[in-house]
Each structure stands twice: as structure tokens, then as C-alpha cells.
Amino acid sequence: MSQQNGNKQLSVIGTGVIGNGWIARALAQGWDVVAFDPAEGAEARTRTFVKSAWPALEKRGLAERADPARLTFVDSLDAAVGGADLIQENVPERLELKREILAKLDAAAAPEVIIGSSTSGFKPSDLQRDCLQAPGRVIVAHPFNPVYLLPLVELVGGEATRDDHTGTAQRLYQSLAMRPLIVRREIEGHIADRLMEALWREALHLVNDGVATTEEIDAAVVYGCGLRWSLMGTFLTFHLAGGEPGMRHMLEQFGPALKLPWTKLEAPELTDELIDKVVEGCEFQAAGRPVAELDRRRDDFLVEMLDLVQKYWPEAEGLEGRI
């Protein structure tokens, strides 16, 4: 491992948006990063990405040894995992491909090194299946975009995973200034994506049925429930909705409404007409601004929002041990 030079090493396999987010975060925390991606132009795209993300990371605060120059690209999986303290896999969301890459990583890496998969939906037991050396250390470590700013990472162990694997992973991701959420049992989509998918399905129905445009739906979230969720989440928000008696009163008052057929549950068919409505709505909202400009606007907002959350909910610093 890289401990002898005083720095931890993150090995990143696959450098798309999520892989590059991990790279930027690790560099900002003073880690060495070794990356592998066989796609043409991958290194140039990553270095451009890090340069673009760095101003937001500076606002959040850099570790003492933070330096984009600590990034090294290599030309093989074997070269990438040598000296790794933590390996993060970010290849496209195809189960067979992930199994193939994770099996190679498992064979090449020292058996005690945690291998985290950024998968948004697959269960870790399915990912571990072809790993023969130390399958238990192959876990789900699912982050959220932009990874370099958003701190949540869902950690999910599989059938072969032991408590010490999970504990080691928790400490490593905490040292990357992440907030690990240890998912109690494996399930497709983990926790946060299942919640987001439910909202996404209902939003598509509202557009499809002509109830609202994409802009109106986003406004309902941004100026309503989203503001509350950013501090309190779902359950504590509803706890307050019950007044002084709290959640019990809220459930007594509004619980029966859960039986009403307000929601559709299943997603609508993605017809050409629905796709056109969604695309045209998003393009109208973007108002001709390129994605890079919207990225910077989002990052500036998130930096300030994270400061606010920390200010108003400082006790959240200690929640990891309760999860």
C-alpha cells in the first residue's frame, strides 16, 4: 500500500462522470490517485474535469496535501491496483461487465484491500459471484453526483462480506470526507435511488398526463418539499407536520390518505411523445446555457447549501456510528 509515502492511494477504474468525481474528491483530500480507463482521451477529459471542479473544492476546504498533480494514469488494471488502499470501480452499468472487471480486480489486488463498486442498482452478492480470491471485500459503495461535493455513500455488503470488511470500508470513506450509510441488507437500487426513482416515476406521469411541465414539477420540488428535505429528510419533515404530538398525530390524521390512489407506482411507457415533452421541457429550462455552466451554478449552490446543513444540523456529524 501507499502508506510509506504518508499518503493513501485511491485506485479508480473507469473515469466517466462518477469516476472523475471520485478522483476530484480524493485529490482534494490529499490522497494519491491512480486511474485506469482504456477509452481514448480519458486522461485529458479527467484532468479537464478536475480543473473545473477544483474551485468548488477550494471553497469547501482542501486537505493539506491536496494537489491535482497527485493523479497518475496507467495503462492496465494490474498497474492501477498496485499500492492501493482503496479501489473504486465505475464501469458502465452492465452486470456482466462489472462482474468481469471486479473478478480481475479481485485477482490482482491484495486480499485485504476494499473494492467498492459505484453501481446504482446491482446487489453486491451478484457482483461478488466471480471473485475467487477475497469476494467479501467487494462491496457496493454508491455515491451521488457530483461525487466531489455530495458526501453520501451507500455501503452495501454481500453474502461473503464480513463486519470487518464493512468497518474498514466505513473508515476509508470517512477519510475521504464522505458520510457512509451502511445499508442493513442488500436490495436492488439500495436506498436513495429507490426513493428518487419513485419521485421520478410520478413526475413522468404528471408530464405524460398533461398535469404539469418539467419546469413546474421542478419548481414544486425546489420551492416546496426540496427545501425541507435538504435539512430534515422525509420522516422528520412529516414528524413536524403532526404539530406538538409529532409523527403519531400526523399518521393518525393523514395515514388514511395513503390508501387513496394518488400515485401511479409503475412508470409510464416512454413513448416518443413523452420523450419529446421531457426533452423540450428541459431544454426550455436550460435556456441555452451549456451543461458546464449549469454544473458550475449547481456546484456553487451545493457549497453554500452544505455549509447551511452543517450549521443547522451539526449533530449529523456523529450519525454514522448509529447507522
CSV table of C-alpha atoms in Angstrom, one decimal:
chain,number,residue,atom,x,y,z
A,1,MET,CA,0.0,0.0,0.0
A,2,SER,CA,1.0,3.6,-0.3
A,3,GLN,CA,1.3,4.3,3.4
A,4,GLN,CA,5.1,4.5,3.2
A,5,ASN,CA,5.0,7.9,1.5
A,6,GLY,CA,2.5,9.2,4.0
A,7,ASN,CA,-0.5,9.3,1.6
A,8,LYS,CA,-3.3,7.0,0.9
A,9,GLN,CA,-3.9,5.8,-2.6
A,10,LEU,CA,-7.3,5.5,-4.3
A,11,SER,CA,-7.3,3.4,-7.5
A,12,VAL,CA,-10.1,4.4,-9.8
A,13,ILE,CA,-11.3,2.1,-12.6
A,14,GLY,CA,-13.4,3.8,-15.2
A,15,THR,CA,-13.3,7.6,-15.5
A,16,GLY,CA,-16.8,8.8,-16.5
A,17,VAL,CA,-18.7,11.4,-14.6
A,18,ILE,CA,-18.7,9.3,-11.4
A,19,GLY,CA,-15.2,8.0,-11.6
A,20,ASN,CA,-13.9,11.5,-12.2
A,21,GLY,CA,-15.9,12.7,-9.2
A,22,TRP,CA,-14.2,10.2,-7.0
A,23,ILE,CA,-10.8,11.3,-8.4
A,24,ALA,CA,-11.5,15.0,-7.7
A,25,ARG,CA,-12.7,14.2,-4.2
A,26,ALA,CA,-9.7,12.1,-3.3
A,27,LEU,CA,-7.2,14.6,-4.7
A,28,ALA,CA,-8.9,17.3,-2.6
A,29,GLN,CA,-8.5,15.2,0.5
A,30,GLY,CA,-4.8,14.8,-0.2
A,31,TRP,CA,-4.8,11.2,-1.5
A,32,ASP,CA,-2.8,9.9,-4.4
A,33,VAL,CA,-4.9,8.7,-7.2
A,34,VAL,CA,-4.1,6.1,-9.8
A,35,ALA,CA,-6.6,5.8,-12.6
A,36,PHE,CA,-7.2,3.4,-15.5
A,37,ASP,CA,-9.6,3.8,-18.4
A,38,PRO,CA,-8.9,2.4,-21.8
A,39,ALA,CA,-11.1,4.9,-23.6
A,40,GLU,CA,-9.3,7.2,-26.0
A,41,GLY,CA,-8.8,10.7,-24.5
A,42,ALA,CA,-9.8,9.6,-21.0
A,43,GLU,CA,-6.9,11.2,-19.2
A,44,ALA,CA,-7.4,14.6,-20.9
A,45,ARG,CA,-11.1,14.5,-20.0
A,46,THR,CA,-10.3,13.7,-16.4
A,47,ARG,CA,-7.7,16.4,-16.0
A,48,THR,CA,-10.2,18.9,-17.5
A,49,PHE,CA,-12.9,17.7,-15.1
A,50,VAL,CA,-10.6,18.1,-12.1
A,51,LYS,CA,-9.6,21.6,-13.2
A,52,SER,CA,-13.3,22.5,-13.5
A,53,ALA,CA,-14.3,21.0,-10.1
A,54,TRP,CA,-11.3,22.5,-8.2
A,55,PRO,CA,-12.7,25.9,-7.5
A,56,ALA,CA,-15.8,24.4,-5.7
A,57,LEU,CA,-13.5,22.1,-3.8
A,58,GLU,CA,-11.3,25.0,-2.7
A,59,LYS,CA,-14.5,26.7,-1.3
A,60,ARG,CA,-15.3,23.6,0.7
A,61,GLY,CA,-11.7,23.5,2.0
A,62,LEU,CA,-8.8,21.4,0.8
A,63,ALA,CA,-6.7,19.0,2.8
A,64,GLU,CA,-3.1,19.9,3.5
A,65,ARG,CA,-1.7,17.7,0.7
A,66,ALA,CA,-4.4,18.4,-1.8
A,67,ASP,CA,-2.9,18.6,-5.3
A,68,PRO,CA,-4.2,17.7,-8.8
A,69,ALA,CA,-0.7,16.6,-9.6
A,70,ARG,CA,-1.1,13.6,-7.4
A,71,LEU,CA,-3.2,12.0,-10.2
A,72,THR,CA,-1.4,9.3,-12.3
A,73,PHE,CA,-2.9,7.4,-15.3
A,74,VAL,CA,-1.8,3.9,-16.0
A,75,ASP,CA,-2.4,1.5,-18.9
A,76,SER,CA,-3.6,-1.6,-17.1
A,77,LEU,CA,-5.8,-2.9,-14.3
A,78,ASP,CA,-2.8,-4.6,-12.6
A,79,ALA,CA,-0.8,-1.3,-12.7
A,80,ALA,CA,-3.8,0.6,-11.3
A,81,VAL,CA,-4.3,-1.5,-8.1
A,82,GLY,CA,-0.6,-1.8,-7.1
A,83,GLY,CA,-0.2,0.1,-3.8
A,84,ALA,CA,-4.0,0.8,-3.5
A,85,ASP,CA,-5.6,1.5,-0.1
A,86,LEU,CA,-9.0,1.6,-1.7
A,87,ILE,CA,-10.2,0.6,-5.2
A,88,GLN,CA,-13.3,2.2,-6.8
A,89,GLU,CA,-14.9,0.6,-9.8
A,90,ASN,CA,-17.0,2.8,-12.1
A,91,VAL,CA,-17.5,0.9,-15.4
A,92,PRO,CA,-20.9,1.1,-17.2
A,93,GLU,CA,-23.9,-0.3,-15.5
A,94,ARG,CA,-23.9,-3.7,-17.2
A,95,LEU,CA,-23.9,-6.6,-14.7
A,96,GLU,CA,-21.7,-9.0,-16.9
A,97,LEU,CA,-19.2,-6.2,-17.5
A,98,LYS,CA,-19.0,-5.3,-13.8
A,99,ARG,CA,-18.6,-9.0,-12.8
A,100,GLU,CA,-15.7,-9.4,-15.3
A,101,ILE,CA,-13.9,-6.3,-14.2
A,102,LEU,CA,-14.4,-6.9,-10.5
A,103,ALA,CA,-13.2,-10.5,-10.9
A,104,LYS,CA,-10.0,-9.2,-12.5
A,105,LEU,CA,-9.6,-6.6,-9.7
A,106,ASP,CA,-10.1,-9.2,-7.1
A,107,ALA,CA,-7.4,-11.4,-8.6
A,108,ALA,CA,-4.9,-8.6,-8.9
A,109,ALA,CA,-5.3,-6.7,-5.7
A,110,ALA,CA,-4.0,-7.6,-2.3
A,111,PRO,CA,-6.8,-9.6,-0.5
A,112,GLU,CA,-7.3,-7.0,2.3
A,113,VAL,CA,-7.9,-4.1,0.0
A,114,ILE,CA,-11.6,-3.0,-0.2
A,115,ILE,CA,-13.0,-2.9,-3.7
A,116,GLY,CA,-16.1,-0.6,-3.9
A,117,SER,CA,-18.5,-0.6,-6.9
A,118,SER,CA,-20.3,2.6,-7.7
A,119,THR,CA,-23.2,0.7,-9.0
A,120,SER,CA,-26.6,2.4,-8.6
A,121,GLY,CA,-28.7,-0.7,-8.7
A,122,PHE,CA,-26.9,-4.1,-8.6
A,123,LYS,CA,-26.7,-6.2,-5.4
A,124,PRO,CA,-23.2,-6.9,-4.1
A,125,SER,CA,-23.8,-10.7,-3.9
A,126,ASP,CA,-24.3,-10.6,-7.7
A,127,LEU,CA,-21.1,-8.6,-8.1
A,128,GLN,CA,-19.1,-10.9,-5.9
A,129,ARG,CA,-20.0,-14.1,-7.8
A,130,ASP,CA,-16.9,-14.4,-10.0
A,131,CYS,CA,-14.5,-13.1,-7.4
A,132,LEU,CA,-12.4,-16.1,-6.2
A,133,GLN,CA,-9.6,-14.6,-4.0
A,134,ALA,CA,-11.5,-12.4,-1.5
A,135,PRO,CA,-15.1,-11.8,-2.6
A,136,GLY,CA,-16.2,-10.4,0.7
A,137,ARG,CA,-14.2,-7.2,0.3
A,138,VAL,CA,-16.1,-6.5,-2.9
A,139,ILE,CA,-18.9,-4.2,-1.8
A,140,VAL,CA,-21.3,-1.6,-3.2
A,141,ALA,CA,-20.1,1.9,-2.5
A,142,HIS,CA,-22.7,4.0,-4.3
A,143,PRO,CA,-22.1,7.8,-4.3
A,144,PHE,CA,-24.2,10.7,-5.7
A,145,ASN,CA,-23.3,13.2,-8.5
A,146,PRO,CA,-21.4,15.4,-8.1
A,147,VAL,CA,-19.3,12.9,-6.0
A,148,TYR,CA,-16.7,15.6,-5.2
A,149,LEU,CA,-19.3,17.6,-3.3
A,150,LEU,CA,-22.1,15.3,-2.2
A,151,PRO,CA,-21.0,13.3,0.9
A,152,LEU,CA,-23.4,10.4,1.0
A,153,VAL,CA,-22.0,7.0,0.0
A,154,GLU,CA,-24.2,3.9,0.4
A,155,LEU,CA,-22.2,0.9,1.6
A,156,VAL,CA,-23.8,-2.5,1.0
A,157,GLY,CA,-22.2,-5.8,1.8
A,158,GLY,CA,-23.0,-9.1,0.0
A,159,GLU,CA,-23.3,-12.7,1.1
A,160,ALA,CA,-19.5,-13.1,1.5
A,161,THR,CA,-19.0,-9.7,3.3
A,162,ARG,CA,-18.0,-9.7,7.0
A,163,ASP,CA,-18.5,-6.9,9.5
A,164,ASP,CA,-14.8,-6.1,9.4
A,165,HIS,CA,-15.0,-5.5,5.7
A,166,THR,CA,-17.8,-3.1,6.2
A,167,GLY,CA,-16.0,-1.4,9.1
A,168,THR,CA,-12.8,-1.0,7.1
A,169,ALA,CA,-14.8,0.5,4.2
A,170,GLN,CA,-16.6,2.9,6.5
A,171,ARG,CA,-13.3,4.3,7.9
A,172,LEU,CA,-11.8,4.6,4.4
A,173,TYR,CA,-14.7,6.5,3.0
A,174,GLN,CA,-14.9,8.7,6.1
A,175,SER,CA,-11.2,9.6,5.5
A,176,LEU,CA,-12.4,10.8,2.0
A,177,ALA,CA,-14.8,13.2,3.9
A,178,MET,CA,-17.8,11.0,2.9
A,179,ARG,CA,-20.8,10.2,5.0
A,180,PRO,CA,-21.2,6.4,4.8
A,181,LEU,CA,-24.7,5.0,5.1
A,182,ILE,CA,-24.4,1.3,5.8
A,183,VAL,CA,-27.4,-0.4,4.2
A,184,ARG,CA,-28.7,-3.1,6.5
A,185,ARG,CA,-29.4,-5.7,3.8
A,186,GLU,CA,-28.8,-5.8,0.1
A,187,ILE,CA,-31.7,-4.7,-2.2
A,188,GLU,CA,-31.7,-3.6,-5.8
A,189,GLY,CA,-31.4,0.2,-6.0
A,190,HIS,CA,-30.2,0.4,-2.4
A,191,ILE,CA,-32.0,3.2,-0.5
A,192,ALA,CA,-31.7,6.7,-2.1
A,193,ASP,CA,-32.1,5.6,-5.7
A,194,ARG,CA,-35.3,3.8,-4.8
A,195,LEU,CA,-36.6,7.0,-3.3
A,196,MET,CA,-35.5,9.1,-6.2
A,197,GLU,CA,-37.0,6.6,-8.7
A,198,ALA,CA,-40.4,6.8,-7.0
A,199,LEU,CA,-40.4,10.6,-7.4
A,200,TRP,CA,-39.1,10.3,-11.0
A,201,ARG,CA,-41.9,7.9,-12.0
A,202,GLU,CA,-44.6,10.2,-10.6
A,203,ALA,CA,-43.0,13.2,-12.3
A,204,LEU,CA,-43.1,11.3,-15.7
A,205,HIS,CA,-46.8,10.5,-15.2
A,206,LEU,CA,-47.6,14.2,-14.4
A,207,VAL,CA,-45.9,15.3,-17.6
A,208,ASN,CA,-47.4,12.4,-19.6
A,209,ASP,CA,-50.9,13.2,-18.4
A,210,GLY,CA,-50.6,16.9,-19.1
A,211,VAL,CA,-50.8,17.9,-15.5
A,212,ALA,CA,-47.6,19.9,-15.4
A,213,THR,CA,-44.5,20.7,-17.4
A,214,THR,CA,-41.0,19.7,-16.3
A,215,GLU,CA,-40.4,23.3,-15.2
A,216,GLU,CA,-43.5,23.3,-13.0
A,217,ILE,CA,-42.6,20.0,-11.4
A,218,ASP,CA,-39.1,21.1,-10.7
A,219,ALA,CA,-40.5,24.3,-9.1
A,220,ALA,CA,-42.7,22.2,-6.9
A,221,VAL,CA,-39.6,20.5,-5.5
A,222,VAL,CA,-37.2,23.4,-5.4
A,223,TYR,CA,-39.6,25.9,-3.7
A,224,GLY,CA,-41.5,23.3,-1.6
A,225,CYS,CA,-40.6,19.9,-0.4
A,226,GLY,CA,-37.0,20.0,-1.6
A,227,LEU,CA,-36.1,22.9,0.8
A,228,ARG,CA,-37.3,20.9,3.8
A,229,TRP,CA,-35.8,17.7,2.6
A,230,SER,CA,-32.4,19.2,2.3
A,231,LEU,CA,-32.3,19.7,6.1
A,232,MET,CA,-34.7,17.2,7.6
A,233,GLY,CA,-35.4,14.4,5.1
A,234,THR,CA,-38.7,12.7,4.7
A,235,PHE,CA,-39.5,11.3,8.2
A,236,LEU,CA,-38.5,14.3,10.3
A,237,THR,CA,-40.4,16.6,7.9
A,238,PHE,CA,-43.6,14.6,8.5
A,239,HIS,CA,-42.8,14.5,12.2
A,240,LEU,CA,-43.2,18.3,12.3
A,241,ALA,CA,-46.4,18.1,10.2
A,242,GLY,CA,-48.0,16.4,13.2
A,243,GLY,CA,-47.6,19.5,15.4
A,244,GLU,CA,-46.6,19.1,19.0
A,245,PRO,CA,-47.6,15.4,19.2
A,246,GLY,CA,-45.4,14.7,16.2
A,247,MET,CA,-45.3,11.7,14.0
A,248,ARG,CA,-48.1,9.7,15.8
A,249,HIS,CA,-50.6,12.5,15.3
A,250,MET,CA,-49.5,13.0,11.7
A,251,LEU,CA,-50.1,9.3,10.9
A,252,GLU,CA,-53.5,9.4,12.7
A,253,GLN,CA,-54.5,12.4,10.6
A,254,PHE,CA,-53.1,11.7,7.2
A,255,GLY,CA,-52.3,8.0,7.3
A,256,PRO,CA,-55.7,7.0,5.8
A,257,ALA,CA,-54.9,9.1,2.7
A,258,LEU,CA,-52.1,6.7,1.9
A,259,LYS,CA,-54.8,4.3,0.7
A,260,LEU,CA,-56.1,6.8,-1.8
A,261,PRO,CA,-55.0,6.2,-5.5
A,262,TRP,CA,-52.9,9.4,-5.7
A,263,THR,CA,-49.8,7.7,-7.1
A,264,LYS,CA,-49.2,5.5,-10.1
A,265,LEU,CA,-46.3,3.4,-8.8
A,266,GLU,CA,-45.4,2.0,-12.2
A,267,ALA,CA,-43.6,4.2,-14.7
A,268,PRO,CA,-45.5,5.3,-17.8
A,269,GLU,CA,-44.4,3.9,-21.2
A,270,LEU,CA,-41.6,6.1,-22.6
A,271,THR,CA,-43.4,7.0,-25.9
A,272,ASP,CA,-41.8,9.3,-28.4
A,273,GLU,CA,-44.4,11.9,-27.4
A,274,LEU,CA,-43.4,11.7,-23.7
A,275,ILE,CA,-39.7,11.8,-24.5
A,276,ASP,CA,-40.2,14.9,-26.6
A,277,LYS,CA,-42.1,16.6,-23.8
A,278,VAL,CA,-39.4,15.9,-21.3
A,279,VAL,CA,-36.6,16.8,-23.6
A,280,GLU,CA,-38.2,20.0,-24.8
A,281,GLY,CA,-39.1,21.0,-21.2
A,282,CYS,CA,-35.5,20.5,-20.0
A,283,GLU,CA,-34.1,22.4,-22.9
A,284,PHE,CA,-36.5,25.3,-22.2
A,285,GLN,CA,-35.4,25.3,-18.5
A,286,ALA,CA,-31.7,25.3,-19.6
A,287,ALA,CA,-32.4,28.4,-21.7
A,288,GLY,CA,-29.5,27.7,-24.0
A,289,ARG,CA,-26.9,27.5,-21.1
A,290,PRO,CA,-24.3,24.8,-21.7
A,291,VAL,CA,-24.1,21.9,-19.2
A,292,ALA,CA,-20.7,23.2,-18.0
A,293,GLU,CA,-22.3,26.5,-16.9
A,294,LEU,CA,-25.2,24.7,-15.2
A,295,ASP,CA,-22.6,22.4,-13.5
A,296,ARG,CA,-20.8,25.5,-12.0
A,297,ARG,CA,-24.1,27.0,-10.9
A,298,ARG,CA,-25.1,23.7,-9.2
A,299,ASP,CA,-21.7,23.4,-7.5
A,300,ASP,CA,-21.8,27.0,-6.1
A,301,PHE,CA,-25.2,26.3,-4.7
A,302,LEU,CA,-24.2,23.0,-3.2
A,303,VAL,CA,-21.2,24.5,-1.5
A,304,GLU,CA,-23.4,27.1,0.3
A,305,MET,CA,-26.1,24.5,1.0
A,306,LEU,CA,-23.7,22.1,2.6
A,307,ASP,CA,-22.5,24.9,4.8
A,308,LEU,CA,-26.1,25.6,5.8
A,309,VAL,CA,-26.9,22.0,6.6
A,310,GLN,CA,-23.7,21.7,8.7
A,311,LYS,CA,-24.7,24.9,10.5
A,312,TYR,CA,-28.3,23.9,11.3
A,313,TRP,CA,-27.7,20.2,11.9
A,314,PRO,CA,-24.2,19.9,13.4
A,315,GLU,CA,-25.3,16.8,15.3
A,316,ALA,CA,-25.4,14.9,12.0
A,317,GLU,CA,-21.6,14.7,12.3
A,318,GLY,CA,-22.0,11.8,14.7
A,319,LEU,CA,-24.7,9.9,12.9
A,320,GLU,CA,-22.5,7.5,11.0
A,321,GLY,CA,-22.0,5.3,14.1
A,322,ARG,CA,-25.7,4.9,14.6
A,323,ILE,CA,-26.4,3.7,11.0
